[in-house]
Short mmCIF file of C-alpha atoms and ligand atoms in Angstrom, two decimals:
data_model
loop_
_atom_site.label_atom_id
_atom_site.label_comp_id
_atom_site.label_asym_id
_atom_site.label_seq_id
_atom_site.Cartn_x
_atom_site.Cartn_y
_atom_site.Cartn_z
CA UNK C 1 0.00 0.00 0.00
CA UNK C 2 1.26 3.48 -0.88
CA UNK C 3 1.44 6.24 1.73
CA UNK C 4 -0.96 8.98 0.55
CA UNK C 5 0.33 12.53 -0.09
CA UNK C 6 -1.43 15.80 -0.85
CA UNK C 7 -0.30 19.30 -1.87
CA UNK C 8 -2.40 22.39 -2.74
CA UNK C 9 -1.68 25.86 -4.08
CA UNK C 10 -3.75 29.02 -3.85
CA UNK C 11 -2.27 30.85 -6.82
CA UNK C 12 1.03 32.51 -7.73
CA UNK C 13 0.85 36.30 -7.51
CA UNK C 14 1.73 39.41 -5.56
CA UNK C 15 -0.76 38.76 -2.75
CA UNK C 16 -0.24 42.38 -1.69
CA UNK C 17 -3.15 42.58 0.69
CA UNK C 18 -2.82 42.11 4.40
CA UNK C 19 -4.94 38.94 4.37
CA UNK C 20 -2.32 36.21 4.56
CA UNK C 21 -3.57 34.65 7.78
CA UNK C 22 -7.12 34.26 6.37
CA UNK C 23 -5.69 32.88 3.13
CA UNK C 24 -3.62 30.29 4.99
CA UNK C 25 -6.66 29.38 7.10
CA UNK C 26 -8.57 28.67 3.87
CA UNK C 27 -5.68 26.52 2.69
CA UNK C 28 -5.73 24.61 6.00
CA UNK C 29 -9.48 23.92 5.68
CA UNK C 30 -9.03 22.65 2.13
CA UNK C 31 -6.08 20.39 2.87
CA UNK C 32 -7.87 18.93 5.88
CA UNK C 33 -10.87 17.91 3.74
CA UNK C 34 -8.63 16.31 1.11
CA UNK C 35 -6.47 14.60 3.72
CA UNK C 36 -9.46 13.12 5.58
CA UNK C 37 -10.47 11.47 2.30
CA UNK C 38 -7.00 10.09 1.59
CA UNK C 39 -6.25 8.81 5.07
CA UNK C 40 -9.58 6.98 5.15
CA UNK C 41 -8.65 5.12 1.97
CA UNK C 42 -10.38 7.48 -0.50
CA UNK C 43 -9.19 8.19 -4.01
CA UNK C 44 -6.80 10.86 -5.24
CA UNK C 45 -9.57 12.10 -7.56
CA UNK C 46 -12.00 12.58 -4.65
CA UNK C 47 -9.32 14.31 -2.57
CA UNK C 48 -8.34 16.85 -5.24
CA UNK C 49 -11.96 17.52 -6.19
CA UNK C 50 -13.17 18.07 -2.62
CA UNK C 51 -10.17 20.21 -1.61
CA UNK C 52 -10.71 22.32 -4.72
CA UNK C 53 -14.40 22.77 -3.94
CA UNK C 54 -13.48 24.29 -0.55
CA UNK C 55 -11.24 26.82 -2.31
CA UNK C 56 -13.79 27.52 -5.07
CA UNK C 57 -16.35 28.35 -2.38
CA UNK C 58 -13.86 30.54 -0.48
CA UNK C 59 -13.98 34.27 -1.40
CA UNK C 60 -10.23 34.84 -1.01
CA UNK C 61 -9.31 32.71 -4.02
CA UNK C 62 -9.65 33.40 -7.74
CA UNK C 63 -11.92 30.42 -8.43
CA UNK C 64 -15.68 30.11 -8.03
CA UNK C 65 -16.75 32.77 -5.48
CA UNK C 66 -14.08 35.50 -5.48
CA UNK C 67 -13.08 35.06 -9.13
CA UNK C 68 -11.74 38.13 -10.90
CA UNK C 69 -14.21 39.91 -13.16
CA UNK C 70 -13.57 40.12 -16.88
CA UNK C 71 -13.72 43.40 -18.82
CA UNK C 72 -17.51 43.06 -19.06
CA UNK C 73 -17.96 42.77 -15.30
CA UNK C 74 -18.67 39.06 -15.49
CA UNK C 75 -17.05 35.99 -13.90
CA UNK C 76 -15.86 33.40 -16.45
CA UNK C 77 -14.28 30.26 -15.00
CA UNK C 78 -12.01 27.47 -16.30
CA UNK C 79 -11.17 24.13 -14.66
CA UNK C 80 -9.23 20.93 -15.33
CA UNK C 81 -9.10 17.59 -13.55
CA UNK C 82 -6.55 14.92 -14.49
CA UNK C 83 -6.42 11.22 -13.68
CA UNK C 84 -2.96 9.68 -13.65
CA UNK C 85 -4.29 6.10 -13.63
CA UNK C 86 -5.78 6.48 -17.10
CA UNK C 87 -3.74 9.54 -18.18
CA UNK C 88 -7.08 11.19 -18.77
CA UNK C 89 -8.62 14.60 -18.17
CA UNK C 90 -11.85 16.61 -18.17
CA UNK C 91 -11.91 20.35 -18.84
CA UNK C 92 -14.26 23.31 -19.05
CA UNK C 93 -13.67 26.91 -20.04
CA UNK C 94 -15.53 30.22 -19.88
CA UNK C 95 -18.42 28.96 -17.78
CA UNK C 96 -20.43 31.59 -15.95
CA UNK C 97 -23.11 29.70 -14.01
CA UNK C 98 -21.42 26.59 -12.55
CA UNK C 99 -21.06 26.70 -8.76
CA UNK C 100 -18.18 24.21 -8.67
CA UNK C 101 -16.43 24.04 -12.04
CA UNK C 102 -14.08 21.25 -10.90
CA UNK C 103 -17.04 18.89 -10.38
CA UNK C 104 -18.29 19.53 -13.91
CA UNK C 105 -14.78 18.92 -15.28
CA UNK C 106 -14.76 15.55 -13.54
CA UNK C 107 -18.21 14.61 -14.85
CA UNK C 108 -17.05 15.45 -18.37
CA UNK C 109 -14.04 13.16 -17.98
CA UNK C 110 -15.95 10.25 -16.50
CA UNK C 111 -19.42 10.47 -18.02
CA UNK C 112 -19.05 11.79 -21.56
CA UNK C 113 -17.20 10.62 -24.65
CA UNK C 114 -15.66 14.07 -24.88
CA UNK C 115 -13.07 15.85 -22.77
CA UNK C 116 -13.42 19.62 -23.10
CA UNK C 117 -16.54 21.79 -23.19
CA UNK C 118 -16.82 25.58 -23.22
CA UNK C 119 -19.29 28.27 -22.19
CA UNK C 120 -23.02 27.58 -22.65
CA UNK C 121 -22.31 24.15 -24.15
CA UNK C 122 -20.61 23.15 -20.89
CA UNK C 123 -23.55 24.54 -18.94
CA UNK C 124 -25.99 22.57 -21.04
CA UNK C 125 -24.08 19.38 -20.20
CA UNK C 126 -24.14 20.38 -16.52
CA UNK C 127 -27.93 20.60 -16.62
CA UNK C 128 -28.07 17.16 -18.29
CA UNK C 129 -26.11 15.83 -15.29
CA UNK C 130 -28.64 17.40 -12.92
CA UNK C 131 -26.41 20.27 -11.80
CA UNK C 132 -28.19 23.50 -11.00
CA UNK C 133 -27.06 26.67 -12.77
CA UNK C 134 -26.46 29.62 -10.46
CA UNK C 135 -26.58 33.34 -11.34
CA UNK C 136 -23.23 34.93 -12.16
CA UNK C 137 -23.59 37.54 -9.40
CA UNK C 138 -23.27 34.78 -6.77
CA UNK C 139 -19.55 34.57 -7.63
CA UNK C 140 -18.92 38.31 -7.34
CA UNK C 141 -17.59 39.61 -4.04
CA UNK C 142 -18.03 43.23 -2.96
CA UNK C 143 -14.29 43.68 -2.92
CA UNK C 144 -13.86 42.42 -6.47
CA UNK C 145 -16.73 44.58 -7.72
CA UNK C 146 -15.08 47.64 -6.14
CA UNK C 147 -11.77 46.70 -7.78
CA UNK C 148 -13.50 46.20 -11.13
CA UNK C 149 -14.95 49.71 -10.96
CA UNK C 150 -11.51 51.10 -10.14
CA UNK C 151 -9.98 49.25 -13.08
CA UNK C 152 -12.72 50.60 -15.35
CA UNK C 153 -11.89 54.12 -14.18
CA UNK C 154 -8.18 53.39 -14.71
CA UNK C 155 -7.52 53.77 -11.01
CA UNK C 156 -5.13 51.48 -9.20
CA UNK C 157 -6.93 48.78 -7.28
CA UNK C 158 -5.14 47.17 -4.33
CA UNK C 159 -4.92 43.72 -5.77
CA UNK C 160 -4.57 40.97 -6.61
CA UNK C 161 -5.03 39.47 -3.19
CA UNK C 162 -6.40 36.28 -4.65
CA UNK C 163 -5.20 33.36 -6.79
CA UNK C 164 -6.12 30.33 -8.85
CA UNK C 165 -6.36 27.09 -6.89
CA UNK C 166 -4.82 23.68 -7.49
CA UNK C 167 -4.32 20.28 -5.87
CA UNK C 168 -2.25 17.17 -6.53
CA UNK C 169 -2.77 13.91 -4.61
CA UNK C 170 -1.39 10.39 -4.38
CA UNK C 171 -3.71 7.80 -2.85
CA UNK C 172 -3.08 4.49 -1.10
CA UNK C 173 -3.48 2.60 -4.37
CA UNK C 174 -0.74 4.63 -6.00
CA UNK C 175 -3.11 6.70 -8.13
CA UNK C 176 -2.26 10.33 -8.80
CA UNK C 177 -4.73 13.10 -9.71
CA UNK C 178 -4.58 16.84 -10.13
CA UNK C 179 -7.22 19.58 -10.11
CA UNK C 180 -6.91 23.24 -11.12
CA UNK C 181 -9.67 25.86 -11.08
CA UNK C 182 -9.64 29.59 -11.87
CA UNK C 183 -11.55 32.75 -12.63
CA UNK C 184 -8.60 33.73 -14.83
CA UNK C 185 -6.75 37.03 -14.79
CA UNK C 186 -8.22 40.36 -13.58
CA UNK C 187 -10.10 42.29 -16.29
CA UNK C 188 -9.34 39.66 -18.93
CA UNK C 189 -11.13 40.19 -22.21
CA UNK C 190 -14.40 38.28 -22.47
CA UNK C 191 -13.69 34.89 -24.03
CA UNK C 192 -10.03 34.83 -23.02
CA UNK C 193 -9.02 31.39 -21.74
CA UNK C 194 -5.70 30.79 -19.99
CA UNK C 195 -3.65 27.69 -19.27
CA UNK C 196 -5.87 26.12 -16.64
CA UNK C 197 -8.09 23.88 -18.80
CA UNK C 198 -5.24 22.88 -21.14
CA UNK C 199 -4.07 19.32 -20.32
CA UNK C 200 -0.33 19.53 -19.65
CA UNK C 201 -0.41 23.29 -19.05
CA UNK C 202 -2.73 23.92 -16.07
CA UNK C 203 -2.38 20.37 -14.75
CA UNK C 204 -1.10 16.91 -15.53
CA UNK C 205 -0.89 13.45 -13.96
CA UNK C 206 0.62 10.12 -14.93
CA UNK C 207 0.78 7.41 -12.25
CA UNK C 208 4.15 6.20 -13.51
CA UNK C 209 5.88 9.51 -12.77
CA UNK C 210 3.83 12.15 -10.95
CA UNK C 211 1.39 15.01 -11.18
CA UNK C 212 1.42 18.81 -11.22
CA UNK C 213 -0.79 21.89 -11.08
CA UNK C 214 0.32 25.28 -12.39
CA UNK C 215 -0.62 28.88 -11.71
CA UNK C 216 0.29 32.37 -12.82
CA UNK C 217 0.04 34.15 -16.15
CA UNK C 218 -1.67 31.56 -18.30
CA UNK C 219 -0.26 32.81 -21.58
CA UNK C 220 3.26 32.02 -20.29
CA UNK C 221 2.29 28.66 -18.79
CA UNK C 222 0.62 27.45 -22.00
CA UNK C 223 3.68 28.24 -24.10
CA UNK C 224 5.74 25.90 -21.90
CA UNK C 225 3.15 23.26 -20.95
CA UNK C 226 4.48 23.90 -17.46
CA UNK C 227 2.76 21.00 -15.64
CA UNK C 228 3.77 18.42 -18.26
CA UNK C 229 7.31 19.76 -18.32
CA UNK C 230 7.62 19.35 -14.54
CA UNK C 231 6.39 15.73 -14.74
CA UNK C 232 8.67 15.03 -17.73
CA UNK C 233 11.64 16.15 -15.62
CA UNK C 234 10.55 13.73 -12.88
CA UNK C 235 10.28 10.94 -15.46
CA UNK C 236 13.89 11.58 -16.44
CA UNK C 237 15.05 11.17 -12.83
CA UNK C 238 14.97 14.74 -11.48
CA UNK C 239 13.76 14.86 -7.81
CA UNK C 240 10.32 16.45 -7.29
CA UNK C 241 11.53 19.71 -5.73
CA UNK C 242 14.24 20.20 -8.36
CA UNK C 243 11.70 19.44 -11.11
CA UNK C 244 9.43 22.24 -9.84
CA UNK C 245 12.37 24.67 -9.76
CA UNK C 246 13.73 23.64 -13.17
CA UNK C 247 10.33 23.73 -14.88
CA UNK C 248 9.62 27.25 -13.57
CA UNK C 249 13.15 28.39 -14.45
CA UNK C 250 12.71 27.08 -18.00
CA UNK C 251 9.78 29.50 -18.40
CA UNK C 252 11.78 32.33 -16.79
CA UNK C 253 14.71 31.66 -19.13
CA UNK C 254 12.62 32.35 -22.21
CA UNK C 255 10.05 34.88 -20.92
CA UNK C 256 11.15 37.80 -18.70
CA UNK C 257 9.26 37.99 -15.36
CA UNK C 258 6.85 35.21 -16.31
CA UNK C 259 4.92 35.26 -12.99
CA UNK C 260 4.32 31.53 -12.79
CA UNK C 261 4.38 28.77 -10.19
CA UNK C 262 3.87 25.02 -9.96
CA UNK C 263 3.29 22.30 -7.36
CA UNK C 264 4.42 18.73 -8.08
CA UNK C 265 4.23 15.30 -6.53
CA UNK C 266 6.09 12.20 -7.73
CA UNK C 267 4.97 8.58 -7.73
CA UNK C 268 7.00 7.91 -4.55
CA UNK C 269 5.20 10.73 -2.73
CA UNK C 270 7.93 13.38 -2.84
CA UNK C 271 6.57 16.93 -3.10
CA UNK C 272 7.89 20.13 -4.66
CA UNK C 273 6.74 23.70 -5.25
CA UNK C 274 8.31 26.78 -6.80
CA UNK C 275 7.24 30.20 -8.14
CA UNK C 276 8.65 33.42 -9.56
CA UNK C 277 6.07 35.71 -7.92
CA UNK C 278 6.23 37.35 -4.49
CA UNK C 279 3.92 34.71 -3.04
CA UNK C 280 2.18 31.43 -3.74
CA UNK C 281 0.22 29.98 -0.81
CA UNK C 282 0.90 26.26 -0.54
CA UNK C 283 -0.48 23.63 1.85
CA UNK C 284 0.83 20.11 2.22
CA UNK C 285 0.68 17.16 4.57
CA UNK C 286 4.11 16.40 5.97
CA UNK C 287 5.57 12.94 6.47
CA UNK C 288 4.04 12.82 10.00
CA UNK C 289 0.55 13.49 8.62
CA UNK C 290 0.50 17.09 9.88
CA UNK C 291 -0.87 19.92 7.67
CA UNK C 292 1.68 22.65 6.84
CA UNK C 293 1.08 25.98 5.10
CA UNK C 294 3.29 28.75 3.76
CA UNK C 295 2.71 31.89 1.68
CA UNK C 296 6.02 31.69 -0.14
CA UNK C 297 9.08 29.61 -1.04
CA UNK C 298 11.22 27.97 0.23
CA UNK C 299 8.56 25.60 1.51
CA UNK C 300 10.79 23.10 3.35
CA UNK C 301 8.53 20.30 2.13
N1 LIG N 1 -3.34 30.72 -14.67
C1 LIG N 1 -4.55 31.49 -14.51
C2 LIG N 1 -4.95 32.03 -15.86
O1 LIG N 1 -4.09 32.54 -16.56
C3 LIG N 1 -4.45 32.59 -13.54
C4 LIG N 1 -3.63 32.35 -12.29
O2 LIG N 1 -3.17 31.25 -12.05
O3 LIG N 1 -3.44 33.30 -11.52
O4 LIG N 1 -6.11 32.03 -16.18
#
């Protein structure tokens, strides 16, 4: 039997606001939910989905409630779930009425013959699965609406104090899964989709080697398939932590100030995390089964 492992991120970014303790508390809640599943023999897929749901429902993260508004004052969300046992994925992009995008991504992977749905087509599938659509305003926090109005007026908003969320887990059967969910970048143009739902960019998992979830400026992550690159490094013998560092540095070597980060986990349960931004909240369960959190590198995982 494999010893389960779990690591989460809450988004690479400046995290300028004085809210770090509340952010880390949200990370602790999410990792506890995922860890309870894993330590009771649950699956990596359940652990990453449920941990991600906690962060989607939490207003201090750029996923679900708390997502950044686009240039039309609307929340548009993207999500990806990956299954390392089958090297499979489910993805959605530009949805506006799905309470927990990660759950719809998983349903698409497991219950359709397709893998990636966008916008109202994704929402139509959600209704077919019995999911309820929710109004877009339910995702919009007062703080984000105030920031949106400042951005519209070309004033400087104190932000971003929120980030995309991601999770990577290894369960007792040796299965690896990743989940990534986002509202995208602040004031993105309507219809803009970043790295998150792109298999290999926003997330990746292959039981033979490991799994990863990425965050930061999606345009830079996509160009490097950051999550796949990190797992490829692991597959060629690079330790998990060094793979996270090298994969992020590869982006930084070709794109100045790329503002990206990644969390990784290998098939033996070693963890790694690295970022180029001021902060990237990360939570993990240490070898003694104790939750740990940190706003920034080095994480001493
Ligand atoms: N990667 C996300 C995107 O570009 C945003 C983030 O991780 O902060 O949509």
